[in-house]
PDB file of C-alpha atoms and ligand atoms in Angstrom:
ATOM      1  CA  UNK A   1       0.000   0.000   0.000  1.00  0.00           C
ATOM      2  CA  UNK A   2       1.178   3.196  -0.771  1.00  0.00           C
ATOM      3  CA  UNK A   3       1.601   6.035   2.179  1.00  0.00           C
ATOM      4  CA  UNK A   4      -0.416   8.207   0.729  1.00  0.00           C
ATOM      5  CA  UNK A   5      -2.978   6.186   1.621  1.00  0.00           C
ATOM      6  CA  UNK A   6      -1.772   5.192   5.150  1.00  0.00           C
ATOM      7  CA  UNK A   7      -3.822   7.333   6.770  1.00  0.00           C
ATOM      8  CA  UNK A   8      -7.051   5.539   5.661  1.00  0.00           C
ATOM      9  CA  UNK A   9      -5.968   2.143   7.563  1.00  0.00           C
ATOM     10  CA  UNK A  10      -9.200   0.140   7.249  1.00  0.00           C
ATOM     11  CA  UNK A  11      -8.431  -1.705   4.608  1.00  0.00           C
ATOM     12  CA  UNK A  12     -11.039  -5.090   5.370  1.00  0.00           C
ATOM     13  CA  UNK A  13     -13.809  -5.881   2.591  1.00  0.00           C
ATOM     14  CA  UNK A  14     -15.811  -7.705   5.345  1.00  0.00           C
ATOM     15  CA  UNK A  15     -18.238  -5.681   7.795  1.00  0.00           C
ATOM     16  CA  UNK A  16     -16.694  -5.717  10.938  1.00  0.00           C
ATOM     17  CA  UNK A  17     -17.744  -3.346  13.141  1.00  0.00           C
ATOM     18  CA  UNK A  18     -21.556  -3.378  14.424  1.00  0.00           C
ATOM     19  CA  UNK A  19     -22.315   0.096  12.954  1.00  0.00           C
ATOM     20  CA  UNK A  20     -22.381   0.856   9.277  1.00  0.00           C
ATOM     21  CA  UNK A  21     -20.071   3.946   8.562  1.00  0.00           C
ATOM     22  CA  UNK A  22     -23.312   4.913   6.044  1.00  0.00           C
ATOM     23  CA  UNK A  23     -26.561   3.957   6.704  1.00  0.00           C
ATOM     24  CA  UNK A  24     -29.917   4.852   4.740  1.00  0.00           C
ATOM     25  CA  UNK A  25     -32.821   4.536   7.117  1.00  0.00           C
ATOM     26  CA  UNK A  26     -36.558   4.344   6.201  1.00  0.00           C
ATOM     27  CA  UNK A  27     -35.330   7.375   3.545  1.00  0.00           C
ATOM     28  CA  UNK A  28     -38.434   9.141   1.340  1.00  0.00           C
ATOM     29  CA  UNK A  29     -37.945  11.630  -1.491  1.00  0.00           C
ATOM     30  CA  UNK A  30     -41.114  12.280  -4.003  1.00  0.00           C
ATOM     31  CA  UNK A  31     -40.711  14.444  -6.827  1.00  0.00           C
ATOM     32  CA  UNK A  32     -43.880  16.400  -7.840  1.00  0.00           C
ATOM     33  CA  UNK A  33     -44.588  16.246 -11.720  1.00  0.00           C
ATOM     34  CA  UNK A  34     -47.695  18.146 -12.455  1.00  0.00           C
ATOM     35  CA  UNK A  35     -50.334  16.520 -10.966  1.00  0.00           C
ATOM     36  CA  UNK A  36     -48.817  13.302  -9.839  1.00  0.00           C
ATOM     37  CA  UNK A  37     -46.008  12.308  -6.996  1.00  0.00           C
ATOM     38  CA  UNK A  38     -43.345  10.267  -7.983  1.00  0.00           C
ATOM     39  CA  UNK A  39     -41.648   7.976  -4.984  1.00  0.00           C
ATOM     40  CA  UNK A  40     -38.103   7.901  -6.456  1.00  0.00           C
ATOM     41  CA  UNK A  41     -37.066   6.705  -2.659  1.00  0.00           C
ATOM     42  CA  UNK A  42     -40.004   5.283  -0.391  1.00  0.00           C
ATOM     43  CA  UNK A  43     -38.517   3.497   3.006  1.00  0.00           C
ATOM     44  CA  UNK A  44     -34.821   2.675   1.241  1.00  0.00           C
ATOM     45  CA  UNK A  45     -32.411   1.199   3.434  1.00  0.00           C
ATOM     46  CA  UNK A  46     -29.324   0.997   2.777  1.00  0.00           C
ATOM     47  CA  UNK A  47     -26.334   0.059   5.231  1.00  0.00           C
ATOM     48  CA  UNK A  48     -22.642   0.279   4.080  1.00  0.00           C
ATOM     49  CA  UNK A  49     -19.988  -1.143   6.225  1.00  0.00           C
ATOM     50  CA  UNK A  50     -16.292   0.539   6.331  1.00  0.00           C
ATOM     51  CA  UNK A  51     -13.930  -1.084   3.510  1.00  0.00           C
ATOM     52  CA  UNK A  52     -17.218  -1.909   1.508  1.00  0.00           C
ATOM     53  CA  UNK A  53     -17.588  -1.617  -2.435  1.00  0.00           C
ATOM     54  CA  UNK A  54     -21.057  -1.198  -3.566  1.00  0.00           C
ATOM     55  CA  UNK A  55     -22.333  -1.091  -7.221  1.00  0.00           C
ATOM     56  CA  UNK A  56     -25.302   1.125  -7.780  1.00  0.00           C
ATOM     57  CA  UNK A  57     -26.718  -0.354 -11.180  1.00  0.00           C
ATOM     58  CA  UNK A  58     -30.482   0.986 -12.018  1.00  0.00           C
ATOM     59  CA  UNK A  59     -31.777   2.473 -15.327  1.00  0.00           C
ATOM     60  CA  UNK A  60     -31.597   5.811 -16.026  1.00  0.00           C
ATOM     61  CA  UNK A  61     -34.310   7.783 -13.930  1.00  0.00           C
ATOM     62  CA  UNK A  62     -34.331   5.211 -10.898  1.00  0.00           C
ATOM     63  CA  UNK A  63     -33.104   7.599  -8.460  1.00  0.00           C
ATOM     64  CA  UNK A  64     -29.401   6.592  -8.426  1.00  0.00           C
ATOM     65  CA  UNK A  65     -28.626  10.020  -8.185  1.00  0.00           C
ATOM     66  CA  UNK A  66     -31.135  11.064  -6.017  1.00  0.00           C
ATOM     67  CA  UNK A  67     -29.781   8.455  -3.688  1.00  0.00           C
ATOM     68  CA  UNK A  68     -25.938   9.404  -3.760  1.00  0.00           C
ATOM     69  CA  UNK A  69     -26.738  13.388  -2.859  1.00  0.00           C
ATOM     70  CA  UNK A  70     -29.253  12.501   0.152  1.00  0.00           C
ATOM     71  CA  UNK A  71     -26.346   9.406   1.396  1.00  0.00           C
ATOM     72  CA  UNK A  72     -23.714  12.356   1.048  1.00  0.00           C
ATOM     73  CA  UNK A  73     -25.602  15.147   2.808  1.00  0.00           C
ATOM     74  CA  UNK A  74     -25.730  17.231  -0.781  1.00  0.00           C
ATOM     75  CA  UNK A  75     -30.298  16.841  -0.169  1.00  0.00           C
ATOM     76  CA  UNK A  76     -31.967  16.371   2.420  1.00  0.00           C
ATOM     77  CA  UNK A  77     -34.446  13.305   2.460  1.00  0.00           C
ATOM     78  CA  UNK A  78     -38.626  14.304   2.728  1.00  0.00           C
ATOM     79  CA  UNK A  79     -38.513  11.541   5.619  1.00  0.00           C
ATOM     80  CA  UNK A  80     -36.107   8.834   7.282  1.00  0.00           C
ATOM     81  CA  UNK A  81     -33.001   9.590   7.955  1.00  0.00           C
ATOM     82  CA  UNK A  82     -29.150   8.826   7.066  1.00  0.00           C
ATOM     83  CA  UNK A  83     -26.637   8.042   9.751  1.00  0.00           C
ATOM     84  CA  UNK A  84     -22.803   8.472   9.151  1.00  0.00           C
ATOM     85  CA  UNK A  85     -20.874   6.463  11.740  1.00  0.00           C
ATOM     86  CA  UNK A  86     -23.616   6.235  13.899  1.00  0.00           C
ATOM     87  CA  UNK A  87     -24.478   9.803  13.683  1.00  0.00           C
ATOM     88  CA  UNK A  88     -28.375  10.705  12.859  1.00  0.00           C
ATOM     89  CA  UNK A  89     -27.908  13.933  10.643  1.00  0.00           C
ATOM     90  CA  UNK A  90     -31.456  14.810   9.272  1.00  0.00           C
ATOM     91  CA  UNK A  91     -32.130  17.153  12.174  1.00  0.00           C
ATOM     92  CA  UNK A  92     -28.507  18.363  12.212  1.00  0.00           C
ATOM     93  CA  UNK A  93     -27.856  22.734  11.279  1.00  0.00           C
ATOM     94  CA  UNK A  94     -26.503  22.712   7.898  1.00  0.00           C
ATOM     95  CA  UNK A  95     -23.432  24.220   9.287  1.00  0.00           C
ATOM     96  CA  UNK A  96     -22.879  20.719  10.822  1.00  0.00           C
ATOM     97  CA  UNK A  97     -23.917  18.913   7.755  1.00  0.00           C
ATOM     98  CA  UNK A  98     -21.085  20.397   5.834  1.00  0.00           C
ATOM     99  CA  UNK A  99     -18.771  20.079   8.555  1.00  0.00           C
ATOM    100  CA  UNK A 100     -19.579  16.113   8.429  1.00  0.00           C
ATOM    101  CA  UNK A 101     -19.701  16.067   4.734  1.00  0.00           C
ATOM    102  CA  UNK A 102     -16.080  17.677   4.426  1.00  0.00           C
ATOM    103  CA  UNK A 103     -14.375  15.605   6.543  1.00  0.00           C
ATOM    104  CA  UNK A 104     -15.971  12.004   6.059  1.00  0.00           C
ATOM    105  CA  UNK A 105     -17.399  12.190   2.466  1.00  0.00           C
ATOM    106  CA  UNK A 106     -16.121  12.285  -1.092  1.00  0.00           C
ATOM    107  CA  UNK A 107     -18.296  12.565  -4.026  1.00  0.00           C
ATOM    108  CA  UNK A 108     -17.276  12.024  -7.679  1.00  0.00           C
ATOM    109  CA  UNK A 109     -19.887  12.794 -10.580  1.00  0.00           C
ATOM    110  CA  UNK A 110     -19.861  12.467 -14.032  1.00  0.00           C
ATOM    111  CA  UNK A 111     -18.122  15.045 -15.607  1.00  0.00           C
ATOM    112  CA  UNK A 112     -15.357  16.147 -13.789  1.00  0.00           C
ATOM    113  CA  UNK A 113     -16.137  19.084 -12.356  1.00  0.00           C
ATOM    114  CA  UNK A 114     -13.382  20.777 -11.773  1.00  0.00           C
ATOM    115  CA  UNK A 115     -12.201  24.173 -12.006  1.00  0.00           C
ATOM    116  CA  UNK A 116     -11.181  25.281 -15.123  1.00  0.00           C
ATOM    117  CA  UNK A 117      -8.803  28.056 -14.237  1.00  0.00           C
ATOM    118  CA  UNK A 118      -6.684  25.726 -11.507  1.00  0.00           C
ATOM    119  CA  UNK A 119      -4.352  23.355 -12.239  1.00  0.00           C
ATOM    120  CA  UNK A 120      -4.284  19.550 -11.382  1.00  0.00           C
ATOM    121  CA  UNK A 121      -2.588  20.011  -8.374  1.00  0.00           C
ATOM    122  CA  UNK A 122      -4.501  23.356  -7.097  1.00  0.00           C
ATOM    123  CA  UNK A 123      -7.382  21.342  -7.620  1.00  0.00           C
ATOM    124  CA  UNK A 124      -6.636  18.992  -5.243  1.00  0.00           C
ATOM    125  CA  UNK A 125      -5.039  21.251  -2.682  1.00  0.00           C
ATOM    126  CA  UNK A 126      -8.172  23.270  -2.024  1.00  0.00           C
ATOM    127  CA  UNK A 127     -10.142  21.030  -0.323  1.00  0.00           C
ATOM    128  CA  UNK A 128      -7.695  20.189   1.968  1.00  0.00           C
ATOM    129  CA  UNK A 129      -7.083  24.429   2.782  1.00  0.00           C
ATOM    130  CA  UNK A 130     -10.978  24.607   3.317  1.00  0.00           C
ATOM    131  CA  UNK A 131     -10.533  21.874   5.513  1.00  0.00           C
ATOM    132  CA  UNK A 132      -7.350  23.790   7.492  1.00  0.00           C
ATOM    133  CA  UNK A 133      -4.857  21.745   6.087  1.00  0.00           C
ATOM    134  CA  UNK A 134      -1.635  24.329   5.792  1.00  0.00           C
ATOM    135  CA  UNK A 135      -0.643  24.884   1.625  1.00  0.00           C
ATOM    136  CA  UNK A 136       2.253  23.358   2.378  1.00  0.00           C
ATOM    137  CA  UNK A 137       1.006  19.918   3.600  1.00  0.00           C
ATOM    138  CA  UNK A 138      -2.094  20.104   1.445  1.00  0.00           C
ATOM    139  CA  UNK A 139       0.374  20.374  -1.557  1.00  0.00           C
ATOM    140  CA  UNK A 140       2.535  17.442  -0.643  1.00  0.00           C
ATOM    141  CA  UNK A 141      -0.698  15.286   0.194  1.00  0.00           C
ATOM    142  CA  UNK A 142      -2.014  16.854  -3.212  1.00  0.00           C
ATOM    143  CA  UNK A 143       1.166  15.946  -5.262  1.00  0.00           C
ATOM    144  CA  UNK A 144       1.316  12.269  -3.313  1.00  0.00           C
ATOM    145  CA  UNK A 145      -1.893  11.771  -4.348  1.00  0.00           C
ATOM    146  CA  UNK A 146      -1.881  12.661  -7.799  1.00  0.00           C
ATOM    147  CA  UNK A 147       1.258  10.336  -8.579  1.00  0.00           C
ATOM    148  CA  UNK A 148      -0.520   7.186  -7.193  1.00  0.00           C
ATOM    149  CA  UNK A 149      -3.283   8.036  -9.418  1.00  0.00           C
ATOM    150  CA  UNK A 150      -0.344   8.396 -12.299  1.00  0.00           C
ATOM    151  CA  UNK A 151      -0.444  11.838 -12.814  1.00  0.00           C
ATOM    152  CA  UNK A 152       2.419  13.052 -11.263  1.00  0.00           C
ATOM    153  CA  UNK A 153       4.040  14.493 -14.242  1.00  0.00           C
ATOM    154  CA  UNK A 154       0.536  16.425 -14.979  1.00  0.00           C
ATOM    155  CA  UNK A 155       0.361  18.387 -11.408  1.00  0.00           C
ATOM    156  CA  UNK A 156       0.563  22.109 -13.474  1.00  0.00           C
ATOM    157  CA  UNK A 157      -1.712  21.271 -15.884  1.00  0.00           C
ATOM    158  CA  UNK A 158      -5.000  22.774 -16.026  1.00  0.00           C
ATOM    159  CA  UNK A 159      -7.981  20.460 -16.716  1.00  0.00           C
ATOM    160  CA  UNK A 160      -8.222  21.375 -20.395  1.00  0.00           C
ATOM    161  CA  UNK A 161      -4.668  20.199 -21.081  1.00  0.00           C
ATOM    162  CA  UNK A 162      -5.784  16.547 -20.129  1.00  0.00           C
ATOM    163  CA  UNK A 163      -7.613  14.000 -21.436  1.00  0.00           C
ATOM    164  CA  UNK A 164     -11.322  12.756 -20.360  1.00  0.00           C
ATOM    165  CA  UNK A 165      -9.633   9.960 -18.224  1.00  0.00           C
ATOM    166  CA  UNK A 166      -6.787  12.177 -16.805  1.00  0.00           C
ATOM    167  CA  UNK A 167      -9.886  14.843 -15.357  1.00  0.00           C
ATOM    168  CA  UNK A 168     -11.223  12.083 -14.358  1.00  0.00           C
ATOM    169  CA  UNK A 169      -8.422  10.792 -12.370  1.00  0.00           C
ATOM    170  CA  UNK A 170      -7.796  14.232 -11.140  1.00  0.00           C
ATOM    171  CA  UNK A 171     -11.384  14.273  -9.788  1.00  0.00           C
ATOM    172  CA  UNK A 172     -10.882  11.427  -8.280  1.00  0.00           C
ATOM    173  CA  UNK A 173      -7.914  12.651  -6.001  1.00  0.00           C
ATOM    174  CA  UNK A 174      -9.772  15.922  -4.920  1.00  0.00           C
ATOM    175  CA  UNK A 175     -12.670  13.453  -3.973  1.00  0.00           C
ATOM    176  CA  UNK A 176      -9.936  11.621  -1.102  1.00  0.00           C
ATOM    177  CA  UNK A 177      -8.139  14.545  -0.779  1.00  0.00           C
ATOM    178  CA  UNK A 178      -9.046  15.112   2.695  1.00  0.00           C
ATOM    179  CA  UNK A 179      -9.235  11.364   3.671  1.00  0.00           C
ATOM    180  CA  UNK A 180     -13.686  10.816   3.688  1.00  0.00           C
ATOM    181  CA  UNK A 181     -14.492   7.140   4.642  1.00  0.00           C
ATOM    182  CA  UNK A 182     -17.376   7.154   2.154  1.00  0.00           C
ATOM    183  CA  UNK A 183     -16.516   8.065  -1.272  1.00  0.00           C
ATOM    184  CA  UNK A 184     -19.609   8.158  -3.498  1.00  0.00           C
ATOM    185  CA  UNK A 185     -19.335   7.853  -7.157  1.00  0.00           C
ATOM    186  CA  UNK A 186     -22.184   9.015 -10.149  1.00  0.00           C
ATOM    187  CA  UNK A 187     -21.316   7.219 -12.637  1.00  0.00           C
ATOM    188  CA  UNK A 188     -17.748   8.602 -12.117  1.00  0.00           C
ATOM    189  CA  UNK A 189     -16.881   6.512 -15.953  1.00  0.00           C
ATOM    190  CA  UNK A 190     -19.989   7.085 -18.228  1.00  0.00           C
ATOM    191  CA  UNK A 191     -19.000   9.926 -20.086  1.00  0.00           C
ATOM    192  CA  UNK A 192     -15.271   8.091 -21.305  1.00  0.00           C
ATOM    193  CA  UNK A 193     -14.541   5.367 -24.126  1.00  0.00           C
ATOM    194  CA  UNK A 194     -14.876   1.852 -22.737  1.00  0.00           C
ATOM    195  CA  UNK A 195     -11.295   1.504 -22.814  1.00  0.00           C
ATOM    196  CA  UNK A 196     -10.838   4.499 -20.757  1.00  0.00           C
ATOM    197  CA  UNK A 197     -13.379   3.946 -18.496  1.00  0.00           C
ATOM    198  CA  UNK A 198     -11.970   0.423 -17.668  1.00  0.00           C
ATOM    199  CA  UNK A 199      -8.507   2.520 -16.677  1.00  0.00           C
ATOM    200  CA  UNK A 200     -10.205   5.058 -14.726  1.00  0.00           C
ATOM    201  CA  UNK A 201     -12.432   2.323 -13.027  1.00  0.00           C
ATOM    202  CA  UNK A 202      -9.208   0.200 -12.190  1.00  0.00           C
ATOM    203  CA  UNK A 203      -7.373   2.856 -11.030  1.00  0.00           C
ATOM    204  CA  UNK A 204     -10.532   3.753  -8.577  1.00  0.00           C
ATOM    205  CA  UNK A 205     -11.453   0.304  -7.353  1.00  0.00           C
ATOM    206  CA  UNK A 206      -7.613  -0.141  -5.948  1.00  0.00           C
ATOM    207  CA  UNK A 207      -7.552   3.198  -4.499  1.00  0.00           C
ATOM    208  CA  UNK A 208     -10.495   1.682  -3.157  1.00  0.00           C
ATOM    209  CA  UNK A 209      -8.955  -1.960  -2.172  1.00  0.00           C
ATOM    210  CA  UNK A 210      -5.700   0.119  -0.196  1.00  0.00           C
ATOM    211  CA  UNK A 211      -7.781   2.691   1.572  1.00  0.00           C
ATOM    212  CA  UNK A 212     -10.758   0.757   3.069  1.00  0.00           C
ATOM    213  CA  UNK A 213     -12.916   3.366   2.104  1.00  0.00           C
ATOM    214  CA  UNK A 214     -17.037   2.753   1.591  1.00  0.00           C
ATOM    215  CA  UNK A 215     -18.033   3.171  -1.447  1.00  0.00           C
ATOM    216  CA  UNK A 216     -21.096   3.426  -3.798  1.00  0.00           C
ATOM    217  CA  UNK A 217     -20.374   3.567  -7.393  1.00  0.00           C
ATOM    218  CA  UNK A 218     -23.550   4.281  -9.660  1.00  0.00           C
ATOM    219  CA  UNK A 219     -22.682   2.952 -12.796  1.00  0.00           C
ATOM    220  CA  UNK A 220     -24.810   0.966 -15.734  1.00  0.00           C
ATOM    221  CA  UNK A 221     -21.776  -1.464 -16.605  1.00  0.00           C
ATOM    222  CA  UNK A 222     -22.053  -4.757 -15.161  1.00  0.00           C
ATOM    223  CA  UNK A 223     -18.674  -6.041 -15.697  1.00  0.00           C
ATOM    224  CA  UNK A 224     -17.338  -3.105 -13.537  1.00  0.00           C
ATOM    225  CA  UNK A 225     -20.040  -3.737 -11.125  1.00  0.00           C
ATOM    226  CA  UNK A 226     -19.351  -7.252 -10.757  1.00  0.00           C
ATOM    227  CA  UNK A 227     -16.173  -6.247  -9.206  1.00  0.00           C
ATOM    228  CA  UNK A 228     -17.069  -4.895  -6.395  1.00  0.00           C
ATOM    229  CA  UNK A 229     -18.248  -6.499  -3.296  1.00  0.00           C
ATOM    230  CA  UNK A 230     -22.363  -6.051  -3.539  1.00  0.00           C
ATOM    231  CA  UNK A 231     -24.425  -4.865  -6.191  1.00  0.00           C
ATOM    232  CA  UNK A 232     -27.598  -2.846  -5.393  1.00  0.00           C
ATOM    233  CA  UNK A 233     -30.334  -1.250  -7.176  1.00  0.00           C
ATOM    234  CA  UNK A 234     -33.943   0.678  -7.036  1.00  0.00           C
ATOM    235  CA  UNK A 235     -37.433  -1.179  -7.545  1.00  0.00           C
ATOM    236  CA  UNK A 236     -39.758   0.353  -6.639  1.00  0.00           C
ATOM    237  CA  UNK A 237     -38.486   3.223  -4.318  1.00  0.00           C
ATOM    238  CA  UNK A 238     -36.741   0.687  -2.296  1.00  0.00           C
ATOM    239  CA  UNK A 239     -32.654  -0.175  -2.301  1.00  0.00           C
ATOM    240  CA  UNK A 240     -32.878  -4.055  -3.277  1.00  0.00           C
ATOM    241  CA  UNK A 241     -29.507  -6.580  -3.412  1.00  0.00           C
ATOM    242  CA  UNK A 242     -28.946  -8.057  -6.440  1.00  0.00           C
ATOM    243  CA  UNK A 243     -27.687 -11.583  -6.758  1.00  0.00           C
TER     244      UNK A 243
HETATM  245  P1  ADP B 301     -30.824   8.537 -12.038  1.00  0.00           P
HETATM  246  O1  ADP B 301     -29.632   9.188 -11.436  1.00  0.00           O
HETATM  247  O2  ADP B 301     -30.996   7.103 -11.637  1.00  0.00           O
HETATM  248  O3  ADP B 301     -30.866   8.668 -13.525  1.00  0.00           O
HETATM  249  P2  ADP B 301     -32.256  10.665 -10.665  1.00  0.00           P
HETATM  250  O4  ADP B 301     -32.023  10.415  -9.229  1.00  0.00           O
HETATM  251  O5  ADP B 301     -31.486  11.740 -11.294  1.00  0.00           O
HETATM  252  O6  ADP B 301     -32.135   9.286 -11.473  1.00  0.00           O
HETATM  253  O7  ADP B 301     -33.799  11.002 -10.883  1.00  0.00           O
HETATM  254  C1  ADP B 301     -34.819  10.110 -10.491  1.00  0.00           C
HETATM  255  C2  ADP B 301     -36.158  10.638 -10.949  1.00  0.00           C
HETATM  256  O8  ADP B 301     -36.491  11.811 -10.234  1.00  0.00           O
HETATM  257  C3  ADP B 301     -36.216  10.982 -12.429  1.00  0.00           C
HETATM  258  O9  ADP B 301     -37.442  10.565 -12.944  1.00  0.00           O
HETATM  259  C4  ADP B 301     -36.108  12.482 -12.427  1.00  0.00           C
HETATM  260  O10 ADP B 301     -36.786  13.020 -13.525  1.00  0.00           O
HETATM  261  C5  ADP B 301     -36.744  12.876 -11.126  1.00  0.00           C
HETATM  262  N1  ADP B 301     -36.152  14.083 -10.580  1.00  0.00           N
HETATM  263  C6  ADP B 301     -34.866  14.212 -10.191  1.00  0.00           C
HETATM  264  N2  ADP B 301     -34.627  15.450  -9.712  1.00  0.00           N
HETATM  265  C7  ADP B 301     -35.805  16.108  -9.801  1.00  0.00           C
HETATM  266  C8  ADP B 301     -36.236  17.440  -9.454  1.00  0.00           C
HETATM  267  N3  ADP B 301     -35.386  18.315  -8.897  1.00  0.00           N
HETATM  268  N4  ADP B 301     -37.524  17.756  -9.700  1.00  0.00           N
HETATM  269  C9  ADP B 301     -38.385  16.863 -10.234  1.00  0.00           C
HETATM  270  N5  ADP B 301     -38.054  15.605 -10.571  1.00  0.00           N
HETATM  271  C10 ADP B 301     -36.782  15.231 -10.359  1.00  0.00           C
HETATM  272 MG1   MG B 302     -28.041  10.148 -12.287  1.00  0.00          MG
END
C-alpha cells in the first residue's frame, strides 16, 4: 500500500464493526410532476460497512442520483433519515452537515467538475485548505496523491490540457483529498470510451482496495459492477440486493 494512503488504515472488505459507517434509514424523497407524486425513494435502506464496495446499477431515472446526494448530505431526504458512523444527521444545522460532509465524504460525478482556471494540483489542494490543512502539507498530500493516481508528471496542468480519463483521475484525487471514509461515485466513468473507463475504473477500485474506504459507485456497466463487493439497485423506491 502506498503512504499516501496510510492514513485511511481500514483496509477489510468484510463488515466488521456493528455500525455501518453509512446507513440509509426508512429514507423518502417524491418528486412532484404536475399533478402526480413520484416515490423515487419510499422506506430505502441501505447500510454500508467501512472497507465496503457497492455497485449502484439501475436504469436511467431510478433515483441513483437522487440516492448518492441525500447518502452524502448534498439533499436532504422528505422523511427517514441517514446516519454516518452512527451519527443521525437529518435534524442536524446545515453548518454541521457540511462540517460532516467535508471531513468524512467524497463525491465524484460524471463530468469532472473541476475548475477550469486551476491546475491539477490546485485542484486537489483546495479542499484540503478549506478543511485547514496548511498549503504546504495540502500540496505534498495533493502531489502524493496525484502520482498514485499516475499523474504526477501532470500536477501544473489545467484540466483542459488533459484527457477525459486524466480529469477524471484528477477528480478522483480531490474526492480523497481530505481522507472521507465514504466516497460516493455518479457514474464517475460514463462519459469516457470503454477503454478508458476500464482505466479510470481500475485505477478507482484499488484506491479503493488500499484505503478501506465505503463506497457506492452508480454505474450501468455490469462487468465493472461485478467487481465490487455487492451490487444494489432501485425497484420500486426501495434499495434491493442483487444476486
Ligand atoms: P438517475 O440518477 O438514476 O438517472 P435521478 O435520481 O437523477 O435518477 O432522478 C430520479 C427521478 O427523479 C427521475 O425521474 C427524475 O426526472 C426525477 N427528478 C430528479 N430530480 C428532480 C427534481 N429536482 N424535480 C423533479 N423531478 C426530479
Ligand atoms: Mg443520475
Amino acid at each position: 500500500m502506498s503512504d499516501v494512503m496510510a492514513d485511511q488504515d481500514v483496509g477489510e472488505t468484510q463488515p466488521q464493526e456493528e455500525i455501518p459507517i453509512l446507513f440509509l434509514h426508512q429514507v423518502e424523497r417524491t418528486y412532484k410532476q404536475g399533478d402526480a407524486t413520484l416515490h423515487i425513494l419510499n422506506n430505502a435502506e441501505l447500510a454500508l460497512w467501512a472497507g465496503q464496495s457497492v455497485a449502484l446499477v439501475a436504469p436511467s431515472g431510478a433515483g441513483k442520483s437522487t440516492l448518492l446526494h441525500i447518502a452524502g448530505l448534498l439533499e436532504h431526504p422528505d422523511h427517514g433519515d441517514v446516519y454516518i458512523d452512527g451519527q443521525a444527521t437529518a435534524a442536524l444545522a446545515d453548518s454541521e452537515r457540511t462540517r460532516i460532509r467535508r471531513n468524512e465524504v467524497g463525491f465524484i460525478y460524471q463530468s469532472h467538475r473541476l475548475l477550469p482556471e486551476f491546475t491539477a494540483l490546485e485542484n486537489v489542494v483546495m479542499p484540503q485548505m478549506i478543511r485547514g490543512l496548511s498549503r504546504a502539507e495540502a500540496k505534498k498530500r495533493g502531489a502524493e496523491l496525484l502520482d498514485y493516481l499516475g499523474l504526477g508528471n501532470r500536477l501544473n496542468h489545467r484540466p483542459a490540457e488533459l484527457s477525459g480519463g486524466e480529469q477524471q483521475r484528477v477528480a478522483i484525487a480531490r474526492a480523497v483529498a481530505n481522507a472521507p471514509r465514504i466516497l460516493l461515485a455518479d457514474e464517475p466513468t460514463g462519459n469516457l470510451d470503454v477503454h478508458t473507463a476500464e482505466r479510470v475504473f481500475d485505477t478507482l477500485a484499488q484506491l479503493v482496495r488500499a484505503s478501506g474506504l465505503a463506497t457506492i459507485i452508480a454505474t450501468h456497466n455490469m462487468e465493472l459492477a461485478a467487481r465490487m463487493d455487492r451490487r444494489v439497485t432501485i425497484k420500486d423506491g426501495l434499495v434491493v440486493e442483487l444476486e
